[in-house]
Coordinates of C-alpha atoms and ligand atoms in Angstrom, one line a residue:
M1 CA 19.3 -48.2 -10.4
A2 CA 18.8 -44.8 -10.6
L3 CA 17.1 -45.4 -13.4
G4 CA 15.1 -47.9 -12.3
K5 CA 14.1 -45.2 -8.9
K6 CA 13.3 -42.2 -10.8
S7 CA 10.7 -44.7 -13.7
L8 CA 9.2 -45.9 -10.0
L9 CA 9.2 -42.5 -9.1
A10 CA 6.9 -41.1 -12.4
A11 CA 4.7 -44.7 -12.1
V12 CA 4.1 -42.9 -8.5
L13 CA 3.4 -39.7 -9.0
G14 CA 1.1 -40.9 -12.4
L15 CA -1.1 -42.7 -10.0
L16 CA -1.5 -39.1 -8.7
G17 CA -2.2 -37.3 -10.7
L18 CA 1.0 -34.8 -10.1
A19 CA 2.8 -35.3 -13.1
A20 CA 1.0 -33.5 -15.1
Q21 CA 1.0 -29.9 -12.5
P22 CA 2.8 -27.4 -13.3
A23 CA 5.6 -26.6 -11.5
L24 CA 5.3 -24.6 -8.3
S25 CA 7.2 -22.1 -9.6
E26 CA 4.7 -21.4 -12.8
E27 CA 1.7 -20.9 -10.3
R28 CA 0.7 -17.4 -10.4
A29 CA 1.5 -16.3 -7.5
K30 CA -1.6 -14.0 -7.2
D31 CA -4.0 -17.3 -6.7
L32 CA -1.5 -18.5 -4.0
F33 CA -1.6 -16.1 -1.6
G34 CA -4.9 -14.8 -2.6
A35 CA -6.4 -18.2 -1.2
E36 CA -4.4 -17.6 1.9
K37 CA -7.0 -16.8 4.6
L38 CA -5.0 -16.7 7.7
P39 CA -0.9 -15.2 8.6
T40 CA 1.9 -17.9 9.5
A41 CA 2.3 -18.6 12.7
T42 CA 5.6 -17.3 13.2
A43 CA 8.0 -14.4 14.1
P44 CA 6.6 -11.3 12.2
Q45 CA 9.1 -10.7 9.0
S46 CA 9.1 -8.3 5.4
F47 CA 10.5 -10.6 2.1
G48 CA 11.6 -9.1 -1.0
F49 CA 10.0 -5.7 -1.6
Y50 CA 6.0 -3.4 -1.7
S51 CA 5.1 -4.7 -5.1
K52 CA 7.3 -7.7 -4.9
G53 CA 6.6 -10.0 -1.4
C54 CA 4.9 -11.3 1.2
F55 CA 5.2 -11.5 4.7
A56 CA 5.3 -13.9 7.9
G57 CA 4.0 -13.0 11.4
G58 CA 0.1 -10.4 10.4
V59 CA -1.3 -9.3 12.7
A60 CA -5.1 -8.5 12.2
I61 CA -6.5 -5.1 13.1
P62 CA -10.0 -6.0 14.9
M63 CA -12.7 -4.7 12.8
D64 CA -13.4 -1.9 15.5
G65 CA -11.9 0.2 18.0
P66 CA -12.6 2.9 19.7
T67 CA -11.7 5.3 17.0
W68 CA -11.3 3.1 13.4
Q69 CA -13.8 0.8 11.9
V70 CA -12.0 -2.0 8.8
M71 CA -13.9 -1.1 5.3
R72 CA -14.8 -4.1 2.9
P73 CA -14.2 -6.4 5.5
S74 CA -15.0 -9.6 2.5
R75 CA -11.3 -8.6 1.6
N76 CA -9.7 -9.8 4.1
R77 CA -7.1 -7.5 3.4
R78 CA -7.2 -5.9 7.4
W79 CA -3.4 -8.1 7.8
G80 CA -0.9 -6.2 8.9
H81 CA 3.3 -6.2 10.1
P82 CA 2.6 -6.1 13.9
A83 CA 4.8 -2.8 13.9
M84 CA 1.1 -1.4 10.8
I85 CA -1.2 -2.4 13.2
A86 CA 0.3 -0.8 16.2
L87 CA 1.6 2.5 13.8
I88 CA -2.8 2.8 12.2
E89 CA -4.0 2.5 15.8
R90 CA -1.7 5.3 16.8
L91 CA -2.7 7.4 13.8
S92 CA -6.1 6.8 15.0
R93 CA -6.1 8.2 18.3
D94 CA -4.5 10.9 17.6
A95 CA -6.4 11.8 14.5
D96 CA -9.6 12.1 16.9
A97 CA -7.3 14.1 19.1
D98 CA -7.0 16.0 16.9
G99 CA -10.4 16.9 15.4
W100 CA -10.8 13.8 13.3
P101 CA -13.7 11.2 14.5
G102 CA -11.7 8.1 14.0
L103 CA -10.1 6.2 10.9
L104 CA -12.4 3.7 8.5
I105 CA -9.6 1.5 7.3
G106 CA -9.2 -0.3 4.3
D107 CA -7.2 -2.3 2.8
I108 CA -4.1 -3.3 4.0
S109 CA -2.9 -6.8 3.1
Q110 CA -3.5 -9.8 2.7
P111 CA -2.8 -12.2 5.2
R112 CA 0.3 -13.7 3.9
G113 CA 0.5 -11.1 2.1
G114 CA 1.8 -11.0 -1.8
P115 CA -0.2 -10.4 -5.3
M116 CA -4.0 -9.6 -4.7
M117 CA -5.7 -11.0 -7.4
T118 CA -7.5 -7.7 -7.5
G119 CA -5.9 -3.9 -6.9
H120 CA -2.9 -2.7 -5.8
A121 CA 0.3 -3.5 -7.2
S122 CA 2.2 -2.8 -3.5
H123 CA 0.5 -4.0 -0.6
Q124 CA 2.4 -6.8 -0.8
I125 CA 4.9 -7.2 2.1
G126 CA 2.3 -5.7 5.3
L127 CA 4.0 -2.7 5.2
D128 CA 1.2 -0.2 3.2
A129 CA -2.4 0.8 4.9
D130 CA -4.7 3.0 2.5
I131 CA -7.2 4.9 5.2
W132 CA -10.1 6.9 3.8
L133 CA -10.5 10.8 3.3
T134 CA -14.0 9.8 4.9
P135 CA -14.6 11.3 8.8
M136 CA -15.8 7.6 10.4
P137 CA -19.8 8.5 11.3
D138 CA -21.0 8.3 14.4
R139 CA -22.0 4.8 14.7
T140 CA -20.9 1.6 14.4
M141 CA -21.1 0.3 10.9
T142 CA -22.6 -3.4 10.3
R143 CA -21.3 -5.2 7.9
A144 CA -23.1 -5.1 5.0
Q145 CA -22.7 -0.5 4.9
R146 CA -19.2 -1.4 5.5
E147 CA -19.1 -3.2 2.1
S148 CA -21.4 -0.4 -0.1
M149 CA -20.5 2.6 1.7
S150 CA -19.7 5.1 -0.9
A151 CA -15.7 7.0 -0.2
T152 CA -15.9 10.4 -1.0
L153 CA -14.3 11.3 -4.0
M154 CA -12.0 14.3 -2.8
V155 CA -11.1 15.8 -6.6
D156 CA -12.5 16.7 -9.5
E157 CA -11.9 13.9 -12.6
K158 CA -11.5 16.5 -14.5
T159 CA -9.4 19.0 -13.8
H160 CA -7.1 17.1 -11.1
L161 CA -8.4 20.1 -8.7
V162 CA -9.8 19.3 -5.1
K163 CA -13.2 20.1 -4.4
D164 CA -12.8 22.6 -1.9
A165 CA -16.5 22.0 -0.9
L166 CA -15.7 19.3 0.5
W167 CA -11.6 19.5 1.7
T168 CA -11.1 21.1 5.8
P169 CA -8.8 21.5 8.1
Q170 CA -9.6 18.9 9.7
H171 CA -8.1 17.4 6.0
T172 CA -4.7 18.1 6.6
A173 CA -4.0 17.2 9.9
L174 CA -5.0 13.9 9.6
L175 CA -2.4 14.1 6.8
K176 CA 0.0 15.9 8.3
R177 CA 0.1 13.5 11.7
A178 CA 0.5 10.4 9.3
A179 CA 3.3 11.8 8.0
S180 CA 4.5 13.1 11.6
Y181 CA 5.9 9.9 12.2
P182 CA 9.5 8.6 11.7
E183 CA 8.4 4.7 10.6
V184 CA 6.4 6.2 7.8
E185 CA 8.7 6.9 4.9
R186 CA 6.0 7.9 2.3
I187 CA 2.2 8.8 1.5
L188 CA 0.7 8.3 -1.5
V189 CA -1.8 10.7 -2.0
N190 CA -3.8 12.2 -6.0
P191 CA -1.8 15.4 -7.7
G192 CA -4.7 17.8 -6.6
I193 CA -4.4 16.9 -2.5
K194 CA -0.6 17.3 -3.0
K195 CA -1.9 20.4 -4.9
K196 CA -3.9 21.7 -2.3
L197 CA -1.0 21.0 1.1
C198 CA 1.8 23.1 -1.5
D199 CA -0.6 26.2 -2.0
T200 CA -2.3 26.2 1.9
V201 CA 0.3 24.6 4.6
K202 CA 1.6 27.6 6.9
G203 CA 4.7 27.3 9.1
D204 CA 6.1 23.6 9.7
R205 CA 6.3 22.2 5.6
S206 CA 9.3 19.9 6.1
W207 CA 6.3 16.6 6.2
L208 CA 5.1 17.8 3.1
R209 CA 8.3 16.1 1.6
K210 CA 6.7 12.4 3.0
I211 CA 3.8 13.4 0.7
R212 CA 3.8 11.7 -2.6
P213 CA 1.5 12.5 -5.7
F214 CA 0.0 9.4 -7.2
W215 CA -2.4 7.9 -9.8
G216 CA -6.4 7.3 -7.9
H217 CA -5.3 8.0 -4.1
D218 CA -8.6 10.2 -4.3
Y219 CA -11.3 8.8 -1.9
H220 CA -8.4 7.5 0.1
F221 CA -4.1 8.0 1.5
H222 CA -2.3 4.8 1.6
M223 CA 0.5 5.5 4.2
R224 CA 4.3 3.5 4.1
I225 CA 5.9 1.9 6.7
G226 CA 10.0 1.1 6.3
C227 CA 11.5 -2.3 6.5
Q228 CA 11.3 -3.1 10.1
P229 CA 13.2 -5.3 12.9
G230 CA 13.6 -8.6 12.5
S231 CA 13.2 -7.9 8.6
P232 CA 16.7 -8.3 6.5
D233 CA 15.0 -9.7 3.5
C234 CA 13.2 -6.5 3.2
K235 CA 14.0 -3.6 0.4
G236 CA 13.8 -0.5 1.6
Q237 CA 12.5 2.4 -1.1
E238 CA 14.7 5.1 -1.8
A239 CA 13.8 8.3 0.8
T240 CA 11.5 11.1 -0.5
P241 CA 14.2 14.0 -1.9
D242 CA 14.5 16.5 1.2
D243 CA 12.6 19.2 -0.4
D244 CA 8.5 19.5 -0.4
G245 CA 8.1 17.8 -3.8
C246 CA 5.2 21.1 -4.3
G247 CA 7.9 22.7 -7.8
K248 CA 8.5 20.6 -11.0
P249 CA 7.8 17.3 -10.6
L250 CA 3.7 17.9 -9.0
A251 CA 3.3 20.2 -12.1
W252 CA 4.3 17.1 -14.1
W253 CA 1.2 16.1 -12.9
F254 CA -0.7 19.1 -14.4
T255 CA 0.0 18.5 -17.7
Q256 CA -2.1 16.4 -20.5
E257 CA 1.0 13.3 -20.4
P258 CA 0.2 11.2 -16.8
W259 CA -3.6 11.3 -18.0
R260 CA -3.4 9.9 -21.5
P261 CA -5.0 7.2 -22.0
N262 CA -3.2 3.5 -21.8
K263 CA -2.8 2.6 -25.2
N264 CA -3.1 -0.7 -24.3
P265 CA -5.6 -1.4 -21.4
D266 CA -5.8 -5.1 -21.9
A267 CA -2.5 -5.8 -21.3
P268 CA -1.5 -7.8 -18.5
K269 CA -1.0 -6.2 -15.4
A270 CA 2.5 -7.3 -13.3
R271 CA 0.2 -8.9 -10.7
D272 CA -1.2 -10.9 -13.2
L273 CA 1.7 -12.5 -15.1
M274 CA 3.8 -12.9 -11.1
T275 CA 4.9 -16.6 -10.5
M276 CA 6.3 -17.7 -7.4
A277 CA 9.7 -17.3 -8.8
N278 CA 9.3 -13.8 -9.3
L279 CA 9.1 -13.8 -5.3
P280 CA 11.6 -14.1 -3.4
K281 CA 12.3 -17.8 -2.6
E282 CA 11.4 -17.3 0.7
C283 CA 7.7 -16.1 0.2
R284 CA 7.4 -20.1 -1.2
A285 CA 7.6 -21.2 2.8
V286 CA 5.7 -18.4 4.1
L287 CA 2.7 -19.8 1.9
D288 CA 3.7 -23.3 3.9
A289 CA 3.8 -22.2 7.7
P290 CA 1.6 -23.0 9.0
G291 CA -1.1 -20.9 11.1
P292 CA -2.8 -19.9 14.2
A293 CA -6.0 -21.8 14.9
S294 CA -8.4 -18.5 14.1
A295 CA -7.8 -15.0 13.0
E296 CA -8.7 -14.3 16.1
A297 CA -6.0 -15.9 18.1
A298 CA -3.7 -13.1 15.2
T299 CA -5.4 -9.8 15.6
Y300 CA -3.5 -7.3 17.4
H301 CA -5.1 -6.1 20.9
G302 CA -2.5 -4.0 21.6
G303 CA 1.1 -5.0 23.1
A304 CA 5.0 -3.2 22.4
V305 CA 6.0 -3.5 18.9
P306 CA 9.2 -2.8 17.9
V307 CA 9.8 -0.3 15.2
A308 CA 12.7 1.2 13.1
V309 CA 12.6 4.2 12.0
A310 CA 14.1 3.4 8.3
A311 CA 13.9 6.7 6.3
P312 CA 16.8 9.1 8.8
E313 CA 15.8 13.0 8.9
P314 CA 17.4 14.7 6.3
E315 CA 20.1 17.1 8.0
A316 CA 19.9 20.8 9.2
S317 CA 21.0 21.9 6.4
P318 CA 20.5 19.1 3.3
Q319 CA 23.3 19.3 0.9
P320 CA 22.7 16.3 -2.5
A321 CA 25.8 14.5 -2.4
T322 CA 26.0 15.4 -5.7
T323 CA 24.0 17.6 -8.2
A324 CA 23.2 16.3 -10.9
S325 CA 20.1 14.0 -10.5
G326 CA 20.1 12.0 -13.1
G327 CA 16.1 11.9 -13.1
G328 CA 16.0 14.2 -16.4
D329 CA 12.8 14.8 -17.2
L330 CA 11.5 11.8 -15.4
P331 CA 10.3 13.6 -12.0
S332 CA 10.9 12.2 -9.3
A333 CA 7.0 11.7 -8.5
A334 CA 6.4 9.3 -10.9
N335 CA 8.2 7.1 -9.1
A336 CA 6.3 7.2 -6.3
F337 CA 5.9 3.4 -6.6
A338 CA 8.9 2.4 -7.4
A339 CA 10.3 -0.3 -9.5
T340 CA 7.5 -2.5 -11.1
P341 CA 9.3 -5.7 -11.1
R342 CA 10.9 -7.6 -14.0
M343 CA 9.0 -10.1 -15.3
G344 CA 10.4 -10.9 -18.4
A345 CA 7.4 -9.0 -20.6
P346 CA 6.2 -6.8 -21.0
V347 CA 4.7 -4.1 -17.7
P348 CA 2.1 -1.3 -18.7
R349 CA 2.6 1.5 -16.7
P350 CA 0.5 1.9 -14.1
R351 CA -2.4 4.1 -15.5
P352 CA -5.9 5.6 -13.9
P353 CA -8.1 2.3 -13.7
A354 CA -10.1 2.7 -17.4
K355 CA -13.9 4.7 -17.1
Ligands
ZN401 ZN1 -2.5 1.7 -1.2

């Protein structure tokens, strides 16, 4: 009886041409998430970690606002958790008041997050956003201009130092403003930019703790917020150390070690290997969930968003519970993006792209 049912099922599957398909769990997650055009029409919720997850209930930042413009629109990466989108809009207004004439918005997330076909290990759960270090032009750019306009490279690629002719007090103010929001846990910048801030910021330096050096990030900065309410399956990241990060961990970036060429540049990246089985199981449901009628229907036009402050402010006199750092020689800065997911296959360390 049972056997008969089974062979009937096999025959039906055979007729439908499904039998030879690989299990869904073996499909590459980046292909599935990269194909999604719209978010889920469900409550906002992040699943998993920044570099290994997905999210539901995403909203898009409008292509234009009074104080921002979305760049590279063809990538369709202007989606995020509503708290992220609301914060970007707030930053754009505050920065404008500070003297930065509007934000150029780079990649946020795909409509349902997940790994991407190109670029970015993280940006998977709607809580990461890239913002250009180029001020917004005083005109509304065409689609074509947004695709082709070059960003300004702020750092000399040989010395890894900021190009002094390009850096302005407004750049510093923009990063300080972004770091000022309690929900922002870390901001990734090129080591040269971190060094510039370490060398020049006077007075309140407490915000430098959130500014983390990392490869790339020489024409944009990366703003990351903590897990938000309603996301019990969102995995947060360790808080940054309490100090300004201008000492030994930063010095490491100005040695040869971080810049040695990748010995195995053609090795697959984590995103190339990730299958659905590597992501939180809820990500399958995220792929299957119904979407809104249109992108416009899921575009954020203001309104209150409950926000969590995931990173507690340090105590007045921070004192580590234990003096053992346990970090050995590895600078904490190297963990800015945190653990690469375990894939059962060797995963290369992040390196600057081959020239
Ligand atoms: Zn980024």
